[in-house]
PDB file of C-alpha atoms in Angstrom:
ATOM      1  CA  MET A   1     -22.782  21.517 -20.759  1.00 48.00           C
ATOM      2  CA  ALA A   2     -24.270  17.869 -20.222  1.00 46.00           C
ATOM      3  CA  ALA A   3     -20.896  16.585 -19.725  1.00 45.00           C
ATOM      4  CA  LEU A   4     -20.062  19.224 -17.467  1.00 46.00           C
ATOM      5  CA  ALA A   5     -23.298  18.327 -15.224  1.00 48.00           C
ATOM      6  CA  SER A   6     -22.081  14.485 -15.498  1.00 45.00           C
ATOM      7  CA  PHE A   7     -18.670  15.242 -14.408  1.00 41.00           C
ATOM      8  CA  ALA A   8     -20.044  17.269 -11.582  1.00 44.00           C
ATOM      9  CA  ALA A   9     -22.482  14.748 -10.548  1.00 43.00           C
ATOM     10  CA  VAL A  10     -19.971  11.981 -10.570  1.00 40.00           C
ATOM     11  CA  ALA A  11     -17.446  14.395  -8.396  1.00 40.00           C
ATOM     12  CA  MET A  12     -20.391  15.100  -5.865  1.00 38.00           C
ATOM     13  CA  ASN A  13     -20.933  11.081  -5.597  1.00 42.00           C
ATOM     14  CA  GLY A  14     -17.232  10.477  -4.715  1.00 42.00           C
ATOM     15  CA  ALA A  15     -17.147  13.291  -2.529  1.00 41.00           C
ATOM     16  CA  ALA A  16     -20.291  11.738  -0.737  1.00 41.00           C
ATOM     17  CA  LEU A  17     -18.610   8.308  -0.631  1.00 46.00           C
ATOM     18  CA  ALA A  18     -15.590   9.626   0.937  1.00 53.00           C
ATOM     19  CA  GLN A  19     -17.736  11.394   3.472  1.00 60.00           C
ATOM     20  CA  ASP A  20     -19.300   8.091   4.730  1.00 89.00           C
ATOM     21  CA  LYS A  21     -15.895   6.409   5.085  1.00 97.00           C
ATOM     22  CA  ILE A  22     -14.842   6.283   8.643  1.00 98.00           C
ATOM     23  CA  PRO A  23     -11.899   8.358   9.839  1.00 98.00           C
ATOM     24  CA  TYR A  24      -8.597   7.095  10.236  1.00 98.00           C
ATOM     25  CA  PRO A  25      -5.392   8.429  11.953  1.00 98.00           C
ATOM     26  CA  VAL A  26      -3.108   7.620   8.980  1.00 98.00           C
ATOM     27  CA  SER A  27      -3.843   7.556   5.064  1.00 98.00           C
ATOM     28  CA  THR A  28      -1.942   4.080   4.384  1.00 98.00           C
ATOM     29  CA  SER A  29      -1.553   0.931   6.705  1.00 98.00           C
ATOM     30  CA  THR A  30       0.179  -2.629   6.258  1.00 98.00           C
ATOM     31  CA  MET A  31      -1.789  -5.435   7.546  1.00 98.00           C
ATOM     32  CA  VAL A  32       0.746  -8.120   8.414  1.00 98.00           C
ATOM     33  CA  MET A  33       0.000 -11.928   7.814  1.00 96.00           C
ATOM     34  CA  GLN A  34       2.608 -14.456   9.179  1.00 92.00           C
ATOM     35  CA  SER A  35       1.678 -17.226   6.865  1.00 89.00           C
ATOM     36  CA  SER A  36       2.552 -17.554   3.068  1.00 87.00           C
ATOM     37  CA  PRO A  37       0.064 -16.570   0.339  1.00 90.00           C
ATOM     38  CA  GLY A  38      -2.658 -18.544  -0.273  1.00 84.00           C
ATOM     39  CA  SER A  39      -3.138 -19.881   3.483  1.00 85.00           C
ATOM     40  CA  GLY A  40      -6.597 -19.269   5.145  1.00 84.00           C
ATOM     41  CA  GLY A  41      -5.036 -16.281   6.958  1.00 90.00           C
ATOM     42  CA  ASP A  42      -3.638 -14.743   3.765  1.00 93.00           C
ATOM     43  CA  LEU A  43      -7.125 -14.681   2.173  1.00 92.00           C
ATOM     44  CA  PHE A  44      -8.919 -13.436   5.089  1.00 95.00           C
ATOM     45  CA  LEU A  45      -6.658 -10.522   5.573  1.00 97.00           C
ATOM     46  CA  ARG A  46      -6.785  -9.931   1.843  1.00 97.00           C
ATOM     47  CA  ALA A  47     -10.783 -10.107   1.881  1.00 97.00           C
ATOM     48  CA  VAL A  48     -10.888  -7.676   5.302  1.00 98.00           C
ATOM     49  CA  ALA A  49      -8.424  -5.381   3.834  1.00 98.00           C
ATOM     50  CA  ASP A  50     -10.435  -5.010   0.555  1.00 98.00           C
ATOM     51  CA  ALA A  51     -13.363  -4.226   2.746  1.00 98.00           C
ATOM     52  CA  ALA A  52     -11.933  -1.790   4.819  1.00 98.00           C
ATOM     53  CA  ASN A  53     -10.636   0.009   1.938  1.00 98.00           C
ATOM     54  CA  ARG A  54     -14.386   0.781   0.994  1.00 98.00           C
ATOM     55  CA  HIS A  55     -15.551   1.735   4.808  1.00 98.00           C
ATOM     56  CA  ILE A  56     -12.507   3.509   6.259  1.00 98.00           C
ATOM     57  CA  ALA A  57     -10.795   6.433   5.170  1.00 98.00           C
ATOM     58  CA  ALA A  58      -7.307   4.958   4.327  1.00 98.00           C
ATOM     59  CA  ASN A  59      -5.523   2.348   2.097  1.00 98.00           C
ATOM     60  CA  PHE A  60      -4.704  -0.872   3.621  1.00 98.00           C
ATOM     61  CA  ALA A  61      -2.684  -3.492   2.188  1.00 98.00           C
ATOM     62  CA  VAL A  62      -1.381  -7.011   3.219  1.00 98.00           C
ATOM     63  CA  GLU A  63       2.247  -7.905   3.631  1.00 98.00           C
ATOM     64  CA  ASN A  64       3.435 -11.777   4.250  1.00 96.00           C
ATOM     65  CA  VAL A  65       6.132 -11.575   6.697  1.00 96.00           C
ATOM     66  CA  THR A  66       6.703 -15.559   7.534  1.00 92.00           C
ATOM     67  CA  GLY A  67       9.193 -17.221   9.853  1.00 91.00           C
ATOM     68  CA  GLY A  68       9.029 -18.488  13.398  1.00 90.00           C
ATOM     69  CA  SER A  69       5.174 -19.604  12.992  1.00 88.00           C
ATOM     70  CA  GLY A  70       4.176 -15.585  13.490  1.00 93.00           C
ATOM     71  CA  ALA A  71       7.401 -14.919  15.792  1.00 95.00           C
ATOM     72  CA  LYS A  72       8.655 -12.818  13.084  1.00 97.00           C
ATOM     73  CA  ALA A  73       5.492 -10.825  12.140  1.00 97.00           C
ATOM     74  CA  MET A  74       4.762 -10.375  16.156  1.00 98.00           C
ATOM     75  CA  ALA A  75       8.294  -8.953  16.410  1.00 98.00           C
ATOM     76  CA  LEU A  76       7.849  -6.344  13.510  1.00 98.00           C
ATOM     77  CA  LEU A  77       4.361  -5.306  14.743  1.00 98.00           C
ATOM     78  CA  GLY A  78       5.554  -5.139  18.386  1.00 98.00           C
ATOM     79  CA  LYS A  79       8.317  -2.317  16.726  1.00 97.00           C
ATOM     80  CA  SER A  80       5.600  -0.490  14.979  1.00 98.00           C
ATOM     81  CA  ARG A  81       3.871   2.943  16.108  1.00 96.00           C
ATOM     82  CA  GLY A  82       0.474   3.177  17.669  1.00 97.00           C
ATOM     83  CA  ASP A  83      -1.188   5.105  14.693  1.00 98.00           C
ATOM     84  CA  GLY A  84      -2.596   2.345  12.806  1.00 98.00           C
ATOM     85  CA  SER A  85       0.046   2.567  10.353  1.00 98.00           C
ATOM     86  CA  MET A  86       0.652  -1.547  10.860  1.00 98.00           C
ATOM     87  CA  LEU A  87      -1.705  -4.043  11.976  1.00 98.00           C
ATOM     88  CA  MET A  88      -1.745  -8.030  11.955  1.00 98.00           C
ATOM     89  CA  GLY A  89      -4.318 -10.326  11.281  1.00 98.00           C
ATOM     90  CA  VAL A  90      -4.435 -13.380  13.899  1.00 97.00           C
ATOM     91  CA  SER A  91      -5.743 -16.693  14.397  1.00 94.00           C
ATOM     92  CA  PRO A  92      -5.015 -18.808  17.407  1.00 93.00           C
ATOM     93  CA  THR A  93      -1.725 -19.297  15.935  1.00 91.00           C
ATOM     94  CA  TYR A  94       0.072 -16.371  17.421  1.00 95.00           C
ATOM     95  CA  VAL A  95      -1.168 -17.283  20.893  1.00 96.00           C
ATOM     96  CA  ASN A  96       0.124 -20.800  20.499  1.00 93.00           C
ATOM     97  CA  THR A  97       3.290 -19.539  19.290  1.00 93.00           C
ATOM     98  CA  SER A  98       3.757 -17.113  22.259  1.00 96.00           C
ATOM     99  CA  LEU A  99       3.208 -19.877  24.614  1.00 95.00           C
ATOM    100  CA  LEU A 100       5.218 -22.729  22.967  1.00 92.00           C
ATOM    101  CA  SER A 101       8.587 -20.964  21.595  1.00 92.00           C
ATOM    102  CA  LYS A 102       8.426 -17.818  23.910  1.00 94.00           C
ATOM    103  CA  PRO A 103       9.409 -15.739  21.411  1.00 96.00           C
ATOM    104  CA  PRO A 104      10.851 -11.826  22.449  1.00 96.00           C
ATOM    105  CA  VAL A 105       7.271 -10.826  21.712  1.00 98.00           C
ATOM    106  CA  GLY A 106       4.449 -12.754  22.288  1.00 97.00           C
ATOM    107  CA  TYR A 107       0.322 -12.188  22.566  1.00 98.00           C
ATOM    108  CA  SER A 108       0.705 -10.579  25.794  1.00 97.00           C
ATOM    109  CA  ASP A 109       2.859  -7.657  24.427  1.00 98.00           C
ATOM    110  CA  LEU A 110       0.172  -6.863  21.680  1.00 98.00           C
ATOM    111  CA  GLN A 111      -3.125  -5.116  21.650  1.00 98.00           C
ATOM    112  CA  PRO A 112      -6.469  -7.112  20.398  1.00 98.00           C
ATOM    113  CA  ILE A 113      -8.405  -4.656  18.325  1.00 98.00           C
ATOM    114  CA  VAL A 114     -11.180  -6.411  17.310  1.00 98.00           C
ATOM    115  CA  ARG A 115     -12.560 -10.075  16.175  1.00 98.00           C
ATOM    116  CA  LEU A 116     -14.194 -10.895  13.306  1.00 98.00           C
ATOM    117  CA  PHE A 117     -14.903 -14.594  12.517  1.00 96.00           C
ATOM    118  CA  LEU A 118     -15.149 -18.252  13.910  1.00 92.00           C
ATOM    119  CA  ASP A 119     -13.816 -20.336  11.288  1.00 88.00           C
ATOM    120  CA  SER A 120     -15.070 -23.828  10.547  1.00 87.00           C
ATOM    121  CA  VAL A 121     -12.199 -26.109  10.450  1.00 90.00           C
ATOM    122  CA  ILE A 122     -12.690 -29.146   7.897  1.00 94.00           C
ATOM    123  CA  VAL A 123     -10.326 -32.303   6.916  1.00 97.00           C
ATOM    124  CA  VAL A 124      -9.615 -33.096   3.437  1.00 97.00           C
ATOM    125  CA  VAL A 125      -7.985 -35.839   1.362  1.00 98.00           C
ATOM    126  CA  ARG A 126      -7.035 -35.913  -2.727  1.00 97.00           C
ATOM    127  CA  GLU A 127      -9.833 -36.879  -4.646  1.00 97.00           C
ATOM    128  CA  ASP A 128      -8.404 -40.553  -5.148  1.00 97.00           C
ATOM    129  CA  SER A 129      -7.501 -41.247  -1.741  1.00 98.00           C
ATOM    130  CA  PRO A 130      -9.184 -44.475  -0.430  1.00 97.00           C
ATOM    131  CA  TYR A 131     -10.137 -42.483   2.775  1.00 98.00           C
ATOM    132  CA  LYS A 132     -13.772 -41.771   2.590  1.00 97.00           C
ATOM    133  CA  THR A 133     -14.107 -40.791   6.351  1.00 97.00           C
ATOM    134  CA  LEU A 134     -12.023 -39.633   9.203  1.00 97.00           C
ATOM    135  CA  LYS A 135     -12.996 -42.961  10.866  1.00 96.00           C
ATOM    136  CA  ASP A 136     -11.067 -44.460   7.980  1.00 97.00           C
ATOM    137  CA  VAL A 137      -8.182 -42.326   8.694  1.00 98.00           C
ATOM    138  CA  VAL A 138      -8.528 -43.572  12.378  1.00 97.00           C
ATOM    139  CA  GLU A 139      -8.819 -47.087  11.707  1.00 97.00           C
ATOM    140  CA  ALA A 140      -5.596 -47.293   9.319  1.00 98.00           C
ATOM    141  CA  ALA A 141      -3.512 -45.257  11.878  1.00 98.00           C
ATOM    142  CA  LYS A 142      -4.378 -47.721  14.607  1.00 97.00           C
ATOM    143  CA  LYS A 143      -3.283 -50.741  12.231  1.00 97.00           C
ATOM    144  CA  ALA A 144       0.047 -49.282  11.303  1.00 97.00           C
ATOM    145  CA  PRO A 145       1.475 -46.386  13.466  1.00 96.00           C
ATOM    146  CA  ASN A 146       2.998 -43.283  11.787  1.00 96.00           C
ATOM    147  CA  SER A 147       2.104 -44.794   8.207  1.00 97.00           C
ATOM    148  CA  VAL A 148      -0.289 -42.208   8.005  1.00 98.00           C
ATOM    149  CA  LYS A 149       0.563 -38.235   7.732  1.00 98.00           C
ATOM    150  CA  VAL A 150      -1.367 -35.224   7.773  1.00 98.00           C
ATOM    151  CA  ALA A 151      -0.101 -31.809   6.347  1.00 96.00           C
ATOM    152  CA  VAL A 152      -0.836 -28.849   8.489  1.00 92.00           C
ATOM    153  CA  GLY A 153       0.136 -25.363   8.435  1.00 84.00           C
ATOM    154  CA  GLU A 154       2.554 -23.395  11.287  1.00 78.00           C
ATOM    155  CA  PRO A 155       3.738 -25.984  14.126  1.00 79.00           C
ATOM    156  CA  GLY A 156       2.179 -23.496  16.448  1.00 73.00           C
ATOM    157  CA  GLY A 157      -1.123 -23.519  14.824  1.00 78.00           C
ATOM    158  CA  LEU A 158      -4.453 -24.881  15.886  1.00 85.00           C
ATOM    159  CA  GLU A 159      -4.349 -27.702  13.169  1.00 88.00           C
ATOM    160  CA  THR A 160      -1.323 -29.301  15.333  1.00 88.00           C
ATOM    161  CA  GLN A 161      -3.005 -28.835  18.744  1.00 89.00           C
ATOM    162  CA  THR A 162      -6.298 -30.764  16.646  1.00 93.00           C
ATOM    163  CA  MET A 163      -3.938 -33.411  15.726  1.00 94.00           C
ATOM    164  CA  ILE A 164      -2.575 -33.963  19.325  1.00 92.00           C
ATOM    165  CA  GLU A 165      -6.025 -33.942  20.609  1.00 93.00           C
ATOM    166  CA  LEU A 166      -7.243 -36.388  17.770  1.00 96.00           C
ATOM    167  CA  MET A 167      -4.175 -39.032  18.633  1.00 96.00           C
ATOM    168  CA  GLN A 168      -5.082 -38.790  22.278  1.00 94.00           C
ATOM    169  CA  LYS A 169      -8.914 -39.465  21.993  1.00 94.00           C
ATOM    170  CA  THR A 170      -8.408 -42.256  19.087  1.00 97.00           C
ATOM    171  CA  GLY A 171      -5.078 -43.893  20.853  1.00 97.00           C
ATOM    172  CA  THR A 172      -2.976 -43.438  17.325  1.00 97.00           C
ATOM    173  CA  THR A 173       0.180 -42.027  16.389  1.00 97.00           C
ATOM    174  CA  ILE A 174       0.173 -40.109  13.058  1.00 98.00           C
ATOM    175  CA  THR A 175       3.032 -38.409  11.223  1.00 97.00           C
ATOM    176  CA  VAL A 176       2.469 -34.548  11.682  1.00 96.00           C
ATOM    177  CA  ILE A 177       4.219 -32.531   8.451  1.00 96.00           C
ATOM    178  CA  SER A 178       4.411 -28.813   9.474  1.00 91.00           C
ATOM    179  CA  HIS A 179       4.385 -25.993   6.972  1.00 87.00           C
ATOM    180  CA  ASP A 180       4.507 -22.299   6.457  1.00 80.00           C
ATOM    181  CA  GLY A 181       0.823 -22.076   5.971  1.00 77.00           C
ATOM    182  CA  GLY A 182      -2.417 -23.935   4.584  1.00 79.00           C
ATOM    183  CA  GLY A 183      -1.742 -23.197   1.185  1.00 81.00           C
ATOM    184  CA  ASP A 184       1.728 -25.185   1.269  1.00 86.00           C
ATOM    185  CA  ALA A 185       0.208 -27.937   3.387  1.00 90.00           C
ATOM    186  CA  LEU A 186      -2.458 -28.449   0.792  1.00 91.00           C
ATOM    187  CA  LEU A 187       0.331 -28.908  -1.881  1.00 93.00           C
ATOM    188  CA  SER A 188       1.204 -31.553   0.114  1.00 95.00           C
ATOM    189  CA  VAL A 189      -1.605 -33.523  -0.246  1.00 96.00           C
ATOM    190  CA  LEU A 190      -2.279 -33.051  -3.760  1.00 96.00           C
ATOM    191  CA  ASN A 191       1.408 -34.337  -4.640  1.00 96.00           C
ATOM    192  CA  GLY A 192       0.700 -37.277  -2.294  1.00 96.00           C
ATOM    193  CA  THR A 193       3.480 -36.437   0.416  1.00 97.00           C
ATOM    194  CA  ALA A 194       0.720 -36.216   3.026  1.00 98.00           C
ATOM    195  CA  ASP A 195      -2.577 -38.227   3.256  1.00 98.00           C
ATOM    196  CA  PHE A 196      -4.945 -35.788   4.501  1.00 97.00           C
ATOM    197  CA  ALA A 197      -4.610 -32.402   5.819  1.00 96.00           C
ATOM    198  CA  ILE A 198      -6.838 -29.828   7.891  1.00 92.00           C
ATOM    199  CA  GLY A 199      -7.705 -26.319   6.955  1.00 86.00           C
ATOM    200  CA  GLU A 200     -10.616 -23.961   6.305  1.00 83.00           C
ATOM    201  CA  ALA A 201     -13.351 -24.086   3.696  1.00 80.00           C
ATOM    202  CA  ALA A 202     -12.269 -20.601   2.332  1.00 76.00           C
ATOM    203  CA  GLU A 203      -8.643 -21.575   1.385  1.00 78.00           C
ATOM    204  CA  LEU A 204      -9.596 -25.008  -0.047  1.00 85.00           C
ATOM    205  CA  ARG A 205     -12.321 -23.833  -2.138  1.00 84.00           C
ATOM    206  CA  GLY A 206     -10.642 -23.515  -5.421  1.00 86.00           C
ATOM    207  CA  GLN A 207      -9.267 -27.175  -4.989  1.00 92.00           C
ATOM    208  CA  LEU A 208     -12.798 -28.479  -3.566  1.00 91.00           C
ATOM    209  CA  ASP A 209     -14.894 -26.815  -6.453  1.00 90.00           C
ATOM    210  CA  ALA A 210     -12.300 -28.320  -9.131  1.00 94.00           C
ATOM    211  CA  ARG A 211     -12.525 -31.782  -7.303  1.00 95.00           C
ATOM    212  CA  GLN A 212      -8.720 -31.996  -6.906  1.00 96.00           C
ATOM    213  CA  ILE A 213      -9.629 -32.593  -3.051  1.00 97.00           C
ATOM    214  CA  ARG A 214     -12.799 -34.144  -1.090  1.00 97.00           C
ATOM    215  CA  PRO A 215     -13.768 -33.062   2.323  1.00 97.00           C
ATOM    216  CA  ILE A 216     -14.645 -35.873   4.802  1.00 98.00           C
ATOM    217  CA  ALA A 217     -15.244 -34.618   8.050  1.00 97.00           C
ATOM    218  CA  ALA A 218     -16.086 -31.258   9.621  1.00 95.00           C
ATOM    219  CA  TYR A 219     -15.144 -30.222  13.386  1.00 94.00           C
ATOM    220  CA  THR A 220     -17.909 -28.038  13.844  1.00 91.00           C
ATOM    221  CA  GLU A 221     -20.965 -28.243  16.334  1.00 91.00           C
ATOM    222  CA  LYS A 222     -23.155 -29.022  13.475  1.00 91.00           C
ATOM    223  CA  ARG A 223     -22.650 -29.470   9.546  1.00 92.00           C
ATOM    224  CA  ILE A 224     -21.752 -26.607   8.004  1.00 89.00           C
ATOM    225  CA  ASN A 225     -23.620 -23.995   5.138  1.00 83.00           C
ATOM    226  CA  GLY A 226     -22.693 -25.321   2.088  1.00 81.00           C
ATOM    227  CA  PHE A 227     -21.623 -28.418   2.928  1.00 89.00           C
ATOM    228  CA  PRO A 228     -24.615 -30.132   3.900  1.00 91.00           C
ATOM    229  CA  ASP A 229     -23.518 -33.952   3.127  1.00 94.00           C
ATOM    230  CA  LEU A 230     -20.274 -33.605   5.200  1.00 96.00           C
ATOM    231  CA  PRO A 231     -20.625 -35.381   8.511  1.00 97.00           C
ATOM    232  CA  THR A 232     -18.978 -33.989  11.920  1.00 97.00           C
ATOM    233  CA  ALA A 233     -16.092 -35.559  13.352  1.00 97.00           C
ATOM    234  CA  ARG A 234     -18.553 -36.271  16.468  1.00 97.00           C
ATOM    235  CA  GLU A 235     -21.092 -37.855  13.831  1.00 97.00           C
ATOM    236  CA  GLN A 236     -18.087 -39.923  13.172  1.00 97.00           C
ATOM    237  CA  GLY A 237     -17.526 -41.181  16.753  1.00 96.00           C
ATOM    238  CA  ILE A 238     -14.859 -38.839  17.622  1.00 96.00           C
ATOM    239  CA  ASP A 239     -15.723 -36.188  19.888  1.00 96.00           C
ATOM    240  CA  MET A 240     -14.095 -33.097  18.798  1.00 95.00           C
ATOM    241  CA  VAL A 241     -14.991 -29.584  18.231  1.00 93.00           C
ATOM    242  CA  VAL A 242     -12.502 -26.946  16.888  1.00 90.00           C
ATOM    243  CA  GLN A 243     -13.323 -23.276  15.878  1.00 81.00           C
ATOM    244  CA  LYS A 244     -10.740 -20.907  14.694  1.00 90.00           C
ATOM    245  CA  PHE A 245     -11.041 -17.257  15.426  1.00 95.00           C
ATOM    246  CA  ARG A 246      -9.951 -14.531  13.257  1.00 97.00           C
ATOM    247  CA  GLY A 247      -9.043 -10.906  14.258  1.00 98.00           C
ATOM    248  CA  ILE A 248      -7.057  -7.892  14.200  1.00 98.00           C
ATOM    249  CA  ILE A 249      -4.349  -6.843  16.294  1.00 98.00           C
ATOM    250  CA  GLY A 250      -1.829  -3.958  17.010  1.00 98.00           C
ATOM    251  CA  PRO A 251       1.337  -2.983  19.178  1.00 98.00           C
ATOM    252  CA  ARG A 252       0.191  -2.278  22.736  1.00 97.00           C
ATOM    253  CA  ASN A 253       0.154   1.335  22.468  1.00 97.00           C
ATOM    254  CA  VAL A 254      -2.334   1.438  19.692  1.00 98.00           C
ATOM    255  CA  SER A 255      -4.272   4.561  19.807  1.00 98.00           C
ATOM    256  CA  PRO A 256      -7.884   4.916  20.807  1.00 98.00           C
ATOM    257  CA  GLU A 257      -8.535   6.286  17.430  1.00 98.00           C
ATOM    258  CA  VAL A 258      -7.778   3.303  15.364  1.00 98.00           C
ATOM    259  CA  ILE A 259      -9.531   1.036  17.859  1.00 98.00           C
ATOM    260  CA  LYS A 260     -12.779   3.290  17.342  1.00 98.00           C
ATOM    261  CA  ALA A 261     -12.522   3.365  13.778  1.00 98.00           C
ATOM    262  CA  TRP A 262     -12.150  -0.700  13.515  1.00 98.00           C
ATOM    263  CA  GLU A 263     -15.028  -0.968  15.954  1.00 98.00           C
ATOM    264  CA  ASP A 264     -17.248   1.047  13.874  1.00 98.00           C
ATOM    265  CA  ALA A 265     -16.393  -0.623  10.819  1.00 98.00           C
ATOM    266  CA  VAL A 266     -16.497  -4.205  11.269  1.00 98.00           C
ATOM    267  CA  PRO A 267     -20.356  -4.070  11.448  1.00 98.00           C
ATOM    268  CA  LYS A 268     -20.441  -2.315   8.268  1.00 98.00           C
ATOM    269  CA  MET A 269     -17.887  -4.369   6.543  1.00 98.00           C
ATOM    270  CA  LEU A 270     -19.845  -7.756   7.732  1.00 98.00           C
ATOM    271  CA  ALA A 271     -23.079  -6.103   6.041  1.00 98.00           C
ATOM    272  CA  ASP A 272     -20.984  -5.227   2.919  1.00 98.00           C
ATOM    273  CA  PRO A 273     -22.332  -7.284   0.378  1.00 98.00           C
ATOM    274  CA  ALA A 274     -19.377  -8.328  -1.613  1.00 97.00           C
ATOM    275  CA  PHE A 275     -17.589  -9.109   1.744  1.00 98.00           C
ATOM    276  CA  LYS A 276     -20.714 -10.897   2.871  1.00 97.00           C
ATOM    277  CA  LYS A 277     -20.669 -13.644  -0.102  1.00 95.00           C
ATOM    278  CA  TRP A 278     -16.726 -14.246   0.013  1.00 93.00           C
ATOM    279  CA  TYR A 279     -17.326 -15.135   4.091  1.00 93.00           C
ATOM    280  CA  GLU A 280     -20.471 -17.165   3.556  1.00 91.00           C
ATOM    281  CA  GLU A 281     -18.629 -18.865   0.940  1.00 87.00           C
ATOM    282  CA  GLY A 282     -16.076 -19.681   2.912  1.00 85.00           C
ATOM    283  CA  ALA A 283     -18.006 -20.964   5.665  1.00 87.00           C
ATOM    284  CA  LEU A 284     -16.793 -18.398   8.111  1.00 91.00           C
ATOM    285  CA  ILE A 285     -19.105 -17.541  11.113  1.00 90.00           C
ATOM    286  CA  PRO A 286     -19.631 -13.700  11.527  1.00 96.00           C
ATOM    287  CA  ALA A 287     -18.427 -13.201  15.090  1.00 96.00           C
ATOM    288  CA  PHE A 288     -17.751  -9.549  16.011  1.00 98.00           C
ATOM    289  CA  GLN A 289     -16.053  -8.706  19.489  1.00 98.00           C
ATOM    290  CA  ASN A 290     -15.025  -5.232  20.262  1.00 98.00           C
ATOM    291  CA  HIS A 291     -11.717  -4.240  21.778  1.00 98.00           C
ATOM    292  CA  THR A 292     -12.685  -4.768  25.432  1.00 98.00           C
ATOM    293  CA  ASP A 293     -14.227  -8.027  24.653  1.00 98.00           C
ATOM    294  CA  PHE A 294     -11.632  -9.591  21.928  1.00 98.00           C
ATOM    295  CA  GLU A 295      -9.120  -8.643  24.931  1.00 98.00           C
ATOM    296  CA  ALA A 296     -10.949 -10.385  27.343  1.00 98.00           C
ATOM    297  CA  PHE A 297     -11.379 -13.572  24.760  1.00 97.00           C
ATOM    298  CA  ILE A 298      -7.765 -13.684  23.878  1.00 98.00           C
ATOM    299  CA  ASN A 299      -6.619 -13.523  27.745  1.00 97.00           C
ATOM    300  CA  ASN A 300      -9.040 -16.501  28.393  1.00 96.00           C
ATOM    301  CA  PHE A 301      -8.025 -18.394  25.402  1.00 96.00           C
ATOM    302  CA  GLY A 302      -4.358 -18.048  26.355  1.00 96.00           C
ATOM    303  CA  THR A 303      -4.894 -19.416  29.793  1.00 96.00           C
ATOM    304  CA  GLN A 304      -6.829 -22.455  28.333  1.00 93.00           C
ATOM    305  CA  GLN A 305      -4.028 -22.784  25.826  1.00 93.00           C
ATOM    306  CA  LYS A 306      -1.342 -22.823  28.353  1.00 94.00           C
ATOM    307  CA  GLU A 307      -3.161 -25.417  30.797  1.00 94.00           C
ATOM    308  CA  PHE A 308      -3.309 -27.685  27.457  1.00 90.00           C
ATOM    309  CA  PHE A 309       0.204 -27.051  26.898  1.00 91.00           C
ATOM    310  CA  LEU A 310       1.289 -28.016  30.084  1.00 93.00           C
ATOM    311  CA  ALA A 311      -1.172 -31.052  30.560  1.00 91.00           C
ATOM    312  CA  ASN A 312       0.706 -32.657  27.483  1.00 87.00           C
ATOM    313  CA  ASN A 313       4.198 -31.769  28.536  1.00 88.00           C
ATOM    314  CA  LEU A 314       4.714 -29.512  25.758  1.00 87.00           C
ATOM    315  CA  ILE A 315       5.788 -26.467  27.836  1.00 89.00           C
ATOM    316  CA  LYS A 316       7.074 -26.329  31.292  1.00 87.00           C
ATOM    317  CA  GLY A 317       5.348 -24.698  34.356  1.00 74.00           C
TER     318      GLY A 317
END
C-alpha cells in the first residue's frame, strides 16, 4: 500500500509539472544553429533548448546546419512550416550574411520571435602569447602589417565587422582568418595558426578555466561580471563597444501560438536557476524582447549594418 501511495504521489507530481508547462502547437521542434558544435551560438541554443524543455510542452532538439555563414540554415528554415516545428537561434551573423551575400532567403524573409540576451565579446590569446593587452596587438600590427593574425567565426559574423572597425580606428592591417564557428576559431589560436581570437565568454570558458587561453580585452561598456581584472578596449585607448544579441526566429508564416508560447516562456526560463547559473557564468546579459520589440530591433539593426557596409564599400547600394 505504501508503494502504491508513493507511486501515486509521483504520478500526481509529474502531472502537475506537465500542467505547468506552456502549451505548444507541436510535440517536437528542431532548433537550427548555423555554426558548428562548440561555438557560442551552439552552446547558447543547446542551453535554450534544455530550458525550453522544462517550461514548454514540447521536445526541443538542436541541429547544426553549417554552410554559407548561415545561408543554408536560413534557406532550410524558410521552407519549414509555421507551426513551430522548426526554429533557428540567431545572432548578428544572420543579418550580416543577408546583406553581404544576398542569399535566396534573407533576414527579412524570416520572422523574429524573441530576443533573450546580449552577449559580451572578449579578445583572447594563447596562455604563452607575448601579447598582454589589446594595445600590444595593435602596436605589433602597426610595426609589421599583416603579420598579426586573428581567428574569427563565420565571414558574416560580428567578429569580422569588429576587426574591420578595429583596423579603421587604429590604422592597422591584420590578417583575418574565418572559420565555421567560434569553436574552430579557438582551435586556430590553440595550435598557433592565429595570434588571437574574438569570442564570447560562454564558448571560451572551458579553455579559460584550464588556462589554455588568456583574455586581454573586453569590447563592453564596463568590465564584465566574473572578469573584474579584464580591462575594456576603451580602457586601453581603443574607443569600441561591441554587443552581440542572441534570439530565436521562425519562418515568415510562424503562427501566433508559437510566438505567444515563447513570449510566455522566456521570462520563466530566465528565472530558472539552472539556466540562470549557465548564462551568468557565460557573462550573458538577459535582454528579453517580445516579438514586436525584437522585430523592430532587427529592422533597425539591419538598417545600421547596411549603412556600415555601404560606407566601407563591402556592398553596393
